[in-house]
């Protein structure tokens, strides 16, 4: 029995190593979140593209919105995590402190949820991809896999869905609208923005001036 368990664990570890190495060169065939989108909305709208094809505006907008320290941290923003913990202790609406690297690890390898077990796995995968992948690869995987609408995944599909153009052709304002729906793309819609979304869009536009791509 114990030999069988050890064999299963060994196989799982080997498959994970293969998947991580694979991910350095290729986008994932499909993710658990994307499967959930298919089951819930009956569609999977995505279009994987290379880092160069994405254009700078959408990269800057998403970094400005989600993780302005992306190029300088080691996968974890400890200041943001501490602030999120203090905020959540007050019993208010839960706030996350995840970096783009952490979100990439979750989107590619894991599932959605807030359990400590999943967060632990997320930390492990984040540490590994920061060592094995480059920042450009992490950002490319993130921008290709992130949920951007109901059954819509990745910035290219989102650009086509919301503005009928490629992500490389997005203006700074259009890119900021796409980034503004994060982290709740099922709730917010750039085509019909709420007052909150307009405020966030304007904030992202200002923050984009501070983002420098490597």
PDB file of C-alpha atoms in Angstrom:
ATOM      1  CA  UNK A   1       0.000   0.000   0.000  1.00  0.00           C
ATOM      2  CA  UNK A   2       2.751   2.438   1.017  1.00  0.00           C
ATOM      3  CA  UNK A   3       4.742   1.597  -2.112  1.00  0.00           C
ATOM      4  CA  UNK A   4       1.710   2.378  -4.250  1.00  0.00           C
ATOM      5  CA  UNK A   5       1.213   5.739  -2.525  1.00  0.00           C
ATOM      6  CA  UNK A   6       4.891   6.647  -2.990  1.00  0.00           C
ATOM      7  CA  UNK A   7       4.668   5.646  -6.647  1.00  0.00           C
ATOM      8  CA  UNK A   8       1.599   7.833  -7.165  1.00  0.00           C
ATOM      9  CA  UNK A   9       3.293  10.793  -5.455  1.00  0.00           C
ATOM     10  CA  UNK A  10       6.408  10.278  -7.577  1.00  0.00           C
ATOM     11  CA  UNK A  11       4.345  10.195 -10.781  1.00  0.00           C
ATOM     12  CA  UNK A  12       2.490  13.360  -9.772  1.00  0.00           C
ATOM     13  CA  UNK A  13       5.801  15.143  -9.065  1.00  0.00           C
ATOM     14  CA  UNK A  14       7.265  14.072 -12.407  1.00  0.00           C
ATOM     15  CA  UNK A  15       4.157  15.214 -14.278  1.00  0.00           C
ATOM     16  CA  UNK A  16       4.328  18.573 -12.513  1.00  0.00           C
ATOM     17  CA  UNK A  17       7.981  19.016 -13.467  1.00  0.00           C
ATOM     18  CA  UNK A  18       7.142  18.195 -17.084  1.00  0.00           C
ATOM     19  CA  UNK A  19       4.198  20.616 -17.080  1.00  0.00           C
ATOM     20  CA  UNK A  20       6.289  23.432 -15.591  1.00  0.00           C
ATOM     21  CA  UNK A  21       9.072  22.938 -18.150  1.00  0.00           C
ATOM     22  CA  UNK A  22       6.442  22.686 -20.908  1.00  0.00           C
ATOM     23  CA  UNK A  23       4.928  25.956 -19.692  1.00  0.00           C
ATOM     24  CA  UNK A  24       8.193  27.766 -20.270  1.00  0.00           C
ATOM     25  CA  UNK A  25       7.787  27.213 -24.005  1.00  0.00           C
ATOM     26  CA  UNK A  26       4.039  26.786 -24.581  1.00  0.00           C
ATOM     27  CA  UNK A  27       0.726  28.157 -23.357  1.00  0.00           C
ATOM     28  CA  UNK A  28      -1.473  25.615 -21.535  1.00  0.00           C
ATOM     29  CA  UNK A  29      -3.781  23.513 -23.767  1.00  0.00           C
ATOM     30  CA  UNK A  30      -6.589  24.352 -21.322  1.00  0.00           C
ATOM     31  CA  UNK A  31      -6.951  25.343 -17.670  1.00  0.00           C
ATOM     32  CA  UNK A  32      -9.381  24.328 -14.940  1.00  0.00           C
ATOM     33  CA  UNK A  33     -10.867  27.839 -14.966  1.00  0.00           C
ATOM     34  CA  UNK A  34     -11.374  27.678 -18.727  1.00  0.00           C
ATOM     35  CA  UNK A  35     -13.144  24.332 -18.366  1.00  0.00           C
ATOM     36  CA  UNK A  36     -15.388  26.004 -15.795  1.00  0.00           C
ATOM     37  CA  UNK A  37     -16.146  28.762 -18.307  1.00  0.00           C
ATOM     38  CA  UNK A  38     -17.163  26.196 -20.906  1.00  0.00           C
ATOM     39  CA  UNK A  39     -19.469  24.423 -18.447  1.00  0.00           C
ATOM     40  CA  UNK A  40     -21.056  27.646 -17.202  1.00  0.00           C
ATOM     41  CA  UNK A  41     -21.302  29.749 -20.373  1.00  0.00           C
ATOM     42  CA  UNK A  42     -21.100  27.122 -23.092  1.00  0.00           C
ATOM     43  CA  UNK A  43     -18.143  28.754 -24.823  1.00  0.00           C
ATOM     44  CA  UNK A  44     -14.400  29.251 -24.681  1.00  0.00           C
ATOM     45  CA  UNK A  45     -13.353  32.443 -26.412  1.00  0.00           C
ATOM     46  CA  UNK A  46      -9.561  32.750 -26.382  1.00  0.00           C
ATOM     47  CA  UNK A  47      -6.685  33.413 -28.751  1.00  0.00           C
ATOM     48  CA  UNK A  48      -3.169  32.724 -27.507  1.00  0.00           C
ATOM     49  CA  UNK A  49      -0.612  35.175 -28.878  1.00  0.00           C
ATOM     50  CA  UNK A  50       3.055  35.884 -28.223  1.00  0.00           C
ATOM     51  CA  UNK A  51       4.372  38.522 -25.842  1.00  0.00           C
ATOM     52  CA  UNK A  52       5.443  40.726 -28.760  1.00  0.00           C
ATOM     53  CA  UNK A  53       1.995  40.552 -30.397  1.00  0.00           C
ATOM     54  CA  UNK A  54       0.215  41.901 -27.325  1.00  0.00           C
ATOM     55  CA  UNK A  55       1.318  45.490 -27.611  1.00  0.00           C
ATOM     56  CA  UNK A  56       2.572  47.666 -24.773  1.00  0.00           C
ATOM     57  CA  UNK A  57      -0.628  49.454 -23.784  1.00  0.00           C
ATOM     58  CA  UNK A  58      -2.417  46.363 -22.508  1.00  0.00           C
ATOM     59  CA  UNK A  59       0.716  45.171 -20.669  1.00  0.00           C
ATOM     60  CA  UNK A  60       1.078  48.530 -18.933  1.00  0.00           C
ATOM     61  CA  UNK A  61      -2.631  48.710 -18.110  1.00  0.00           C
ATOM     62  CA  UNK A  62      -2.756  45.279 -16.481  1.00  0.00           C
ATOM     63  CA  UNK A  63       0.473  45.820 -14.548  1.00  0.00           C
ATOM     64  CA  UNK A  64      -0.789  49.231 -13.401  1.00  0.00           C
ATOM     65  CA  UNK A  65      -4.043  47.662 -12.245  1.00  0.00           C
ATOM     66  CA  UNK A  66      -2.827  44.408 -10.720  1.00  0.00           C
ATOM     67  CA  UNK A  67       0.846  44.499  -9.751  1.00  0.00           C
ATOM     68  CA  UNK A  68       3.002  47.588 -10.201  1.00  0.00           C
ATOM     69  CA  UNK A  69       5.991  45.889  -8.541  1.00  0.00           C
ATOM     70  CA  UNK A  70       5.855  42.943 -10.951  1.00  0.00           C
ATOM     71  CA  UNK A  71       9.309  43.417 -12.462  1.00  0.00           C
ATOM     72  CA  UNK A  72      11.024  44.024  -9.110  1.00  0.00           C
ATOM     73  CA  UNK A  73       9.557  41.408  -6.727  1.00  0.00           C
ATOM     74  CA  UNK A  74      10.435  37.723  -6.422  1.00  0.00           C
ATOM     75  CA  UNK A  75       6.866  36.558  -6.948  1.00  0.00           C
ATOM     76  CA  UNK A  76       5.414  37.894  -3.703  1.00  0.00           C
ATOM     77  CA  UNK A  77       4.561  41.442  -2.647  1.00  0.00           C
ATOM     78  CA  UNK A  78       4.873  41.159   1.127  1.00  0.00           C
ATOM     79  CA  UNK A  79       3.705  44.726   1.740  1.00  0.00           C
ATOM     80  CA  UNK A  80       0.496  44.111  -0.246  1.00  0.00           C
ATOM     81  CA  UNK A  81      -0.062  40.794   1.564  1.00  0.00           C
ATOM     82  CA  UNK A  82       0.301  42.487   4.956  1.00  0.00           C
ATOM     83  CA  UNK A  83      -2.115  45.258   3.979  1.00  0.00           C
ATOM     84  CA  UNK A  84      -4.644  42.704   2.701  1.00  0.00           C
ATOM     85  CA  UNK A  85      -4.448  40.717   5.950  1.00  0.00           C
ATOM     86  CA  UNK A  86      -4.997  43.815   8.077  1.00  0.00           C
ATOM     87  CA  UNK A  87      -7.913  44.873   5.858  1.00  0.00           C
ATOM     88  CA  UNK A  88      -9.544  41.441   6.008  1.00  0.00           C
ATOM     89  CA  UNK A  89      -9.166  41.260   9.803  1.00  0.00           C
ATOM     90  CA  UNK A  90     -11.578  44.196  10.043  1.00  0.00           C
ATOM     91  CA  UNK A  91     -14.321  42.010   8.582  1.00  0.00           C
ATOM     92  CA  UNK A  92     -14.778  44.103   5.467  1.00  0.00           C
ATOM     93  CA  UNK A  93     -14.987  42.854   1.889  1.00  0.00           C
ATOM     94  CA  UNK A  94     -12.099  40.438   1.337  1.00  0.00           C
ATOM     95  CA  UNK A  95      -9.144  42.001  -0.417  1.00  0.00           C
ATOM     96  CA  UNK A  96      -6.417  39.989  -2.099  1.00  0.00           C
ATOM     97  CA  UNK A  97      -2.689  40.685  -2.137  1.00  0.00           C
ATOM     98  CA  UNK A  98      -1.736  38.374  -4.969  1.00  0.00           C
ATOM     99  CA  UNK A  99       0.883  39.339  -7.508  1.00  0.00           C
ATOM    100  CA  UNK A 100       0.669  38.599 -11.225  1.00  0.00           C
ATOM    101  CA  UNK A 101       3.076  35.705 -10.613  1.00  0.00           C
ATOM    102  CA  UNK A 102       0.753  34.219  -7.982  1.00  0.00           C
ATOM    103  CA  UNK A 103      -2.283  34.681 -10.205  1.00  0.00           C
ATOM    104  CA  UNK A 104      -0.418  33.018 -13.079  1.00  0.00           C
ATOM    105  CA  UNK A 105       0.411  30.023 -10.893  1.00  0.00           C
ATOM    106  CA  UNK A 106      -3.247  29.768  -9.881  1.00  0.00           C
ATOM    107  CA  UNK A 107      -4.635  30.202 -13.390  1.00  0.00           C
ATOM    108  CA  UNK A 108      -2.251  27.766 -15.089  1.00  0.00           C
ATOM    109  CA  UNK A 109      -1.808  24.997 -12.531  1.00  0.00           C
ATOM    110  CA  UNK A 110      -4.643  25.242 -10.007  1.00  0.00           C
ATOM    111  CA  UNK A 111      -8.264  26.194  -9.476  1.00  0.00           C
ATOM    112  CA  UNK A 112     -10.193  29.172  -8.110  1.00  0.00           C
ATOM    113  CA  UNK A 113     -10.930  29.320  -4.402  1.00  0.00           C
ATOM    114  CA  UNK A 114      -9.671  30.632  -1.073  1.00  0.00           C
ATOM    115  CA  UNK A 115      -8.655  27.488   0.817  1.00  0.00           C
ATOM    116  CA  UNK A 116      -5.323  27.442   2.638  1.00  0.00           C
ATOM    117  CA  UNK A 117      -4.396  24.244   0.798  1.00  0.00           C
ATOM    118  CA  UNK A 118      -4.783  25.906  -2.587  1.00  0.00           C
ATOM    119  CA  UNK A 119      -2.936  29.006  -1.399  1.00  0.00           C
ATOM    120  CA  UNK A 120      -0.088  26.798  -0.217  1.00  0.00           C
ATOM    121  CA  UNK A 121       0.180  25.107  -3.601  1.00  0.00           C
ATOM    122  CA  UNK A 122      -0.021  28.520  -5.243  1.00  0.00           C
ATOM    123  CA  UNK A 123       2.983  29.704  -3.219  1.00  0.00           C
ATOM    124  CA  UNK A 124       5.002  26.650  -4.270  1.00  0.00           C
ATOM    125  CA  UNK A 125       4.192  27.060  -7.964  1.00  0.00           C
ATOM    126  CA  UNK A 126       4.864  30.797  -7.761  1.00  0.00           C
ATOM    127  CA  UNK A 127       8.312  30.205  -6.296  1.00  0.00           C
ATOM    128  CA  UNK A 128       9.146  27.660  -8.995  1.00  0.00           C
ATOM    129  CA  UNK A 129       7.978  29.631 -12.031  1.00  0.00           C
ATOM    130  CA  UNK A 130       9.861  32.690 -10.782  1.00  0.00           C
ATOM    131  CA  UNK A 131      13.001  30.546 -10.898  1.00  0.00           C
ATOM    132  CA  UNK A 132      12.314  28.566 -14.100  1.00  0.00           C
ATOM    133  CA  UNK A 133      10.432  31.086 -16.244  1.00  0.00           C
ATOM    134  CA  UNK A 134      11.358  34.682 -17.061  1.00  0.00           C
ATOM    135  CA  UNK A 135       9.204  37.676 -16.161  1.00  0.00           C
ATOM    136  CA  UNK A 136       8.197  38.061 -19.811  1.00  0.00           C
ATOM    137  CA  UNK A 137       7.042  34.436 -19.942  1.00  0.00           C
ATOM    138  CA  UNK A 138       5.064  34.784 -16.703  1.00  0.00           C
ATOM    139  CA  UNK A 139       3.377  37.934 -18.008  1.00  0.00           C
ATOM    140  CA  UNK A 140       2.645  36.314 -21.374  1.00  0.00           C
ATOM    141  CA  UNK A 141       1.073  33.255 -19.730  1.00  0.00           C
ATOM    142  CA  UNK A 142      -0.959  35.512 -17.450  1.00  0.00           C
ATOM    143  CA  UNK A 143      -2.235  37.770 -20.225  1.00  0.00           C
ATOM    144  CA  UNK A 144      -3.189  34.754 -22.330  1.00  0.00           C
ATOM    145  CA  UNK A 145      -4.981  32.808 -19.592  1.00  0.00           C
ATOM    146  CA  UNK A 146      -6.661  35.434 -17.387  1.00  0.00           C
ATOM    147  CA  UNK A 147     -10.457  35.454 -17.393  1.00  0.00           C
ATOM    148  CA  UNK A 148     -11.635  38.715 -18.976  1.00  0.00           C
ATOM    149  CA  UNK A 149     -15.372  38.128 -19.311  1.00  0.00           C
ATOM    150  CA  UNK A 150     -18.019  35.429 -19.352  1.00  0.00           C
ATOM    151  CA  UNK A 151     -16.239  32.631 -21.194  1.00  0.00           C
ATOM    152  CA  UNK A 152     -13.624  35.094 -22.505  1.00  0.00           C
ATOM    153  CA  UNK A 153      -9.977  34.416 -21.670  1.00  0.00           C
ATOM    154  CA  UNK A 154      -6.846  36.386 -22.469  1.00  0.00           C
ATOM    155  CA  UNK A 155      -6.262  39.934 -23.635  1.00  0.00           C
ATOM    156  CA  UNK A 156      -6.479  39.118 -27.345  1.00  0.00           C
ATOM    157  CA  UNK A 157      -9.935  37.560 -27.042  1.00  0.00           C
ATOM    158  CA  UNK A 158     -11.001  40.405 -24.732  1.00  0.00           C
ATOM    159  CA  UNK A 159      -9.796  43.011 -27.243  1.00  0.00           C
ATOM    160  CA  UNK A 160     -11.800  41.369 -30.011  1.00  0.00           C
ATOM    161  CA  UNK A 161     -14.830  40.905 -27.753  1.00  0.00           C
ATOM    162  CA  UNK A 162     -15.001  44.439 -26.351  1.00  0.00           C
ATOM    163  CA  UNK A 163     -13.454  46.561 -29.122  1.00  0.00           C
ATOM    164  CA  UNK A 164     -13.321  44.409 -32.265  1.00  0.00           C
ATOM    165  CA  UNK A 165      -9.562  44.778 -32.706  1.00  0.00           C
ATOM    166  CA  UNK A 166      -6.305  43.093 -31.767  1.00  0.00           C
ATOM    167  CA  UNK A 167      -4.699  43.833 -28.411  1.00  0.00           C
ATOM    168  CA  UNK A 168      -1.698  45.382 -30.172  1.00  0.00           C
ATOM    169  CA  UNK A 169      -4.020  48.027 -31.667  1.00  0.00           C
ATOM    170  CA  UNK A 170      -5.618  49.052 -28.353  1.00  0.00           C
ATOM    171  CA  UNK A 171      -5.320  52.668 -27.331  1.00  0.00           C
ATOM    172  CA  UNK A 172      -4.191  53.401 -23.778  1.00  0.00           C
ATOM    173  CA  UNK A 173      -7.803  54.137 -22.792  1.00  0.00           C
ATOM    174  CA  UNK A 174      -9.151  50.909 -24.329  1.00  0.00           C
ATOM    175  CA  UNK A 175      -6.420  48.881 -22.624  1.00  0.00           C
ATOM    176  CA  UNK A 176      -7.309  50.518 -19.313  1.00  0.00           C
ATOM    177  CA  UNK A 177     -10.968  49.531 -19.773  1.00  0.00           C
ATOM    178  CA  UNK A 178      -9.958  45.904 -20.252  1.00  0.00           C
ATOM    179  CA  UNK A 179      -7.717  45.992 -17.173  1.00  0.00           C
ATOM    180  CA  UNK A 180     -10.445  47.674 -15.144  1.00  0.00           C
ATOM    181  CA  UNK A 181     -12.651  44.568 -15.149  1.00  0.00           C
ATOM    182  CA  UNK A 182     -10.041  42.682 -13.112  1.00  0.00           C
ATOM    183  CA  UNK A 183     -10.319  40.935 -10.716  1.00  0.00           C
ATOM    184  CA  UNK A 184     -14.072  40.445 -11.283  1.00  0.00           C
ATOM    185  CA  UNK A 185     -14.663  40.207 -15.060  1.00  0.00           C
ATOM    186  CA  UNK A 186     -17.973  38.386 -14.616  1.00  0.00           C
ATOM    187  CA  UNK A 187     -19.419  41.406 -12.816  1.00  0.00           C
ATOM    188  CA  UNK A 188     -17.993  44.402 -14.694  1.00  0.00           C
ATOM    189  CA  UNK A 189     -18.486  45.287 -18.356  1.00  0.00           C
ATOM    190  CA  UNK A 190     -16.483  47.978 -20.208  1.00  0.00           C
ATOM    191  CA  UNK A 191     -19.359  48.264 -22.686  1.00  0.00           C
ATOM    192  CA  UNK A 192     -21.670  49.360 -19.880  1.00  0.00           C
ATOM    193  CA  UNK A 193     -19.395  50.759 -17.137  1.00  0.00           C
ATOM    194  CA  UNK A 194     -20.630  51.587 -13.671  1.00  0.00           C
ATOM    195  CA  UNK A 195     -19.492  54.679 -11.802  1.00  0.00           C
ATOM    196  CA  UNK A 196     -16.989  52.518  -9.939  1.00  0.00           C
ATOM    197  CA  UNK A 197     -15.563  51.124 -13.177  1.00  0.00           C
ATOM    198  CA  UNK A 198     -15.198  54.622 -14.647  1.00  0.00           C
ATOM    199  CA  UNK A 199     -13.316  55.726 -11.537  1.00  0.00           C
ATOM    200  CA  UNK A 200     -11.038  52.696 -11.708  1.00  0.00           C
ATOM    201  CA  UNK A 201     -10.423  53.280 -15.424  1.00  0.00           C
ATOM    202  CA  UNK A 202      -9.295  56.827 -14.753  1.00  0.00           C
ATOM    203  CA  UNK A 203      -7.017  55.631 -11.938  1.00  0.00           C
ATOM    204  CA  UNK A 204      -5.409  53.001 -14.195  1.00  0.00           C
ATOM    205  CA  UNK A 205      -4.829  55.631 -16.896  1.00  0.00           C
ATOM    206  CA  UNK A 206      -2.893  57.729 -14.392  1.00  0.00           C
ATOM    207  CA  UNK A 207      -0.927  54.765 -13.049  1.00  0.00           C
ATOM    208  CA  UNK A 208       0.090  53.600 -16.524  1.00  0.00           C
ATOM    209  CA  UNK A 209       2.417  56.591 -16.760  1.00  0.00           C
ATOM    210  CA  UNK A 210       4.535  55.064 -13.985  1.00  0.00           C
ATOM    211  CA  UNK A 211       4.873  51.612 -15.575  1.00  0.00           C
ATOM    212  CA  UNK A 212       8.138  50.810 -17.308  1.00  0.00           C
ATOM    213  CA  UNK A 213       8.341  47.567 -19.281  1.00  0.00           C
ATOM    214  CA  UNK A 214      11.590  45.593 -19.198  1.00  0.00           C
TER     215      UNK A 214
END
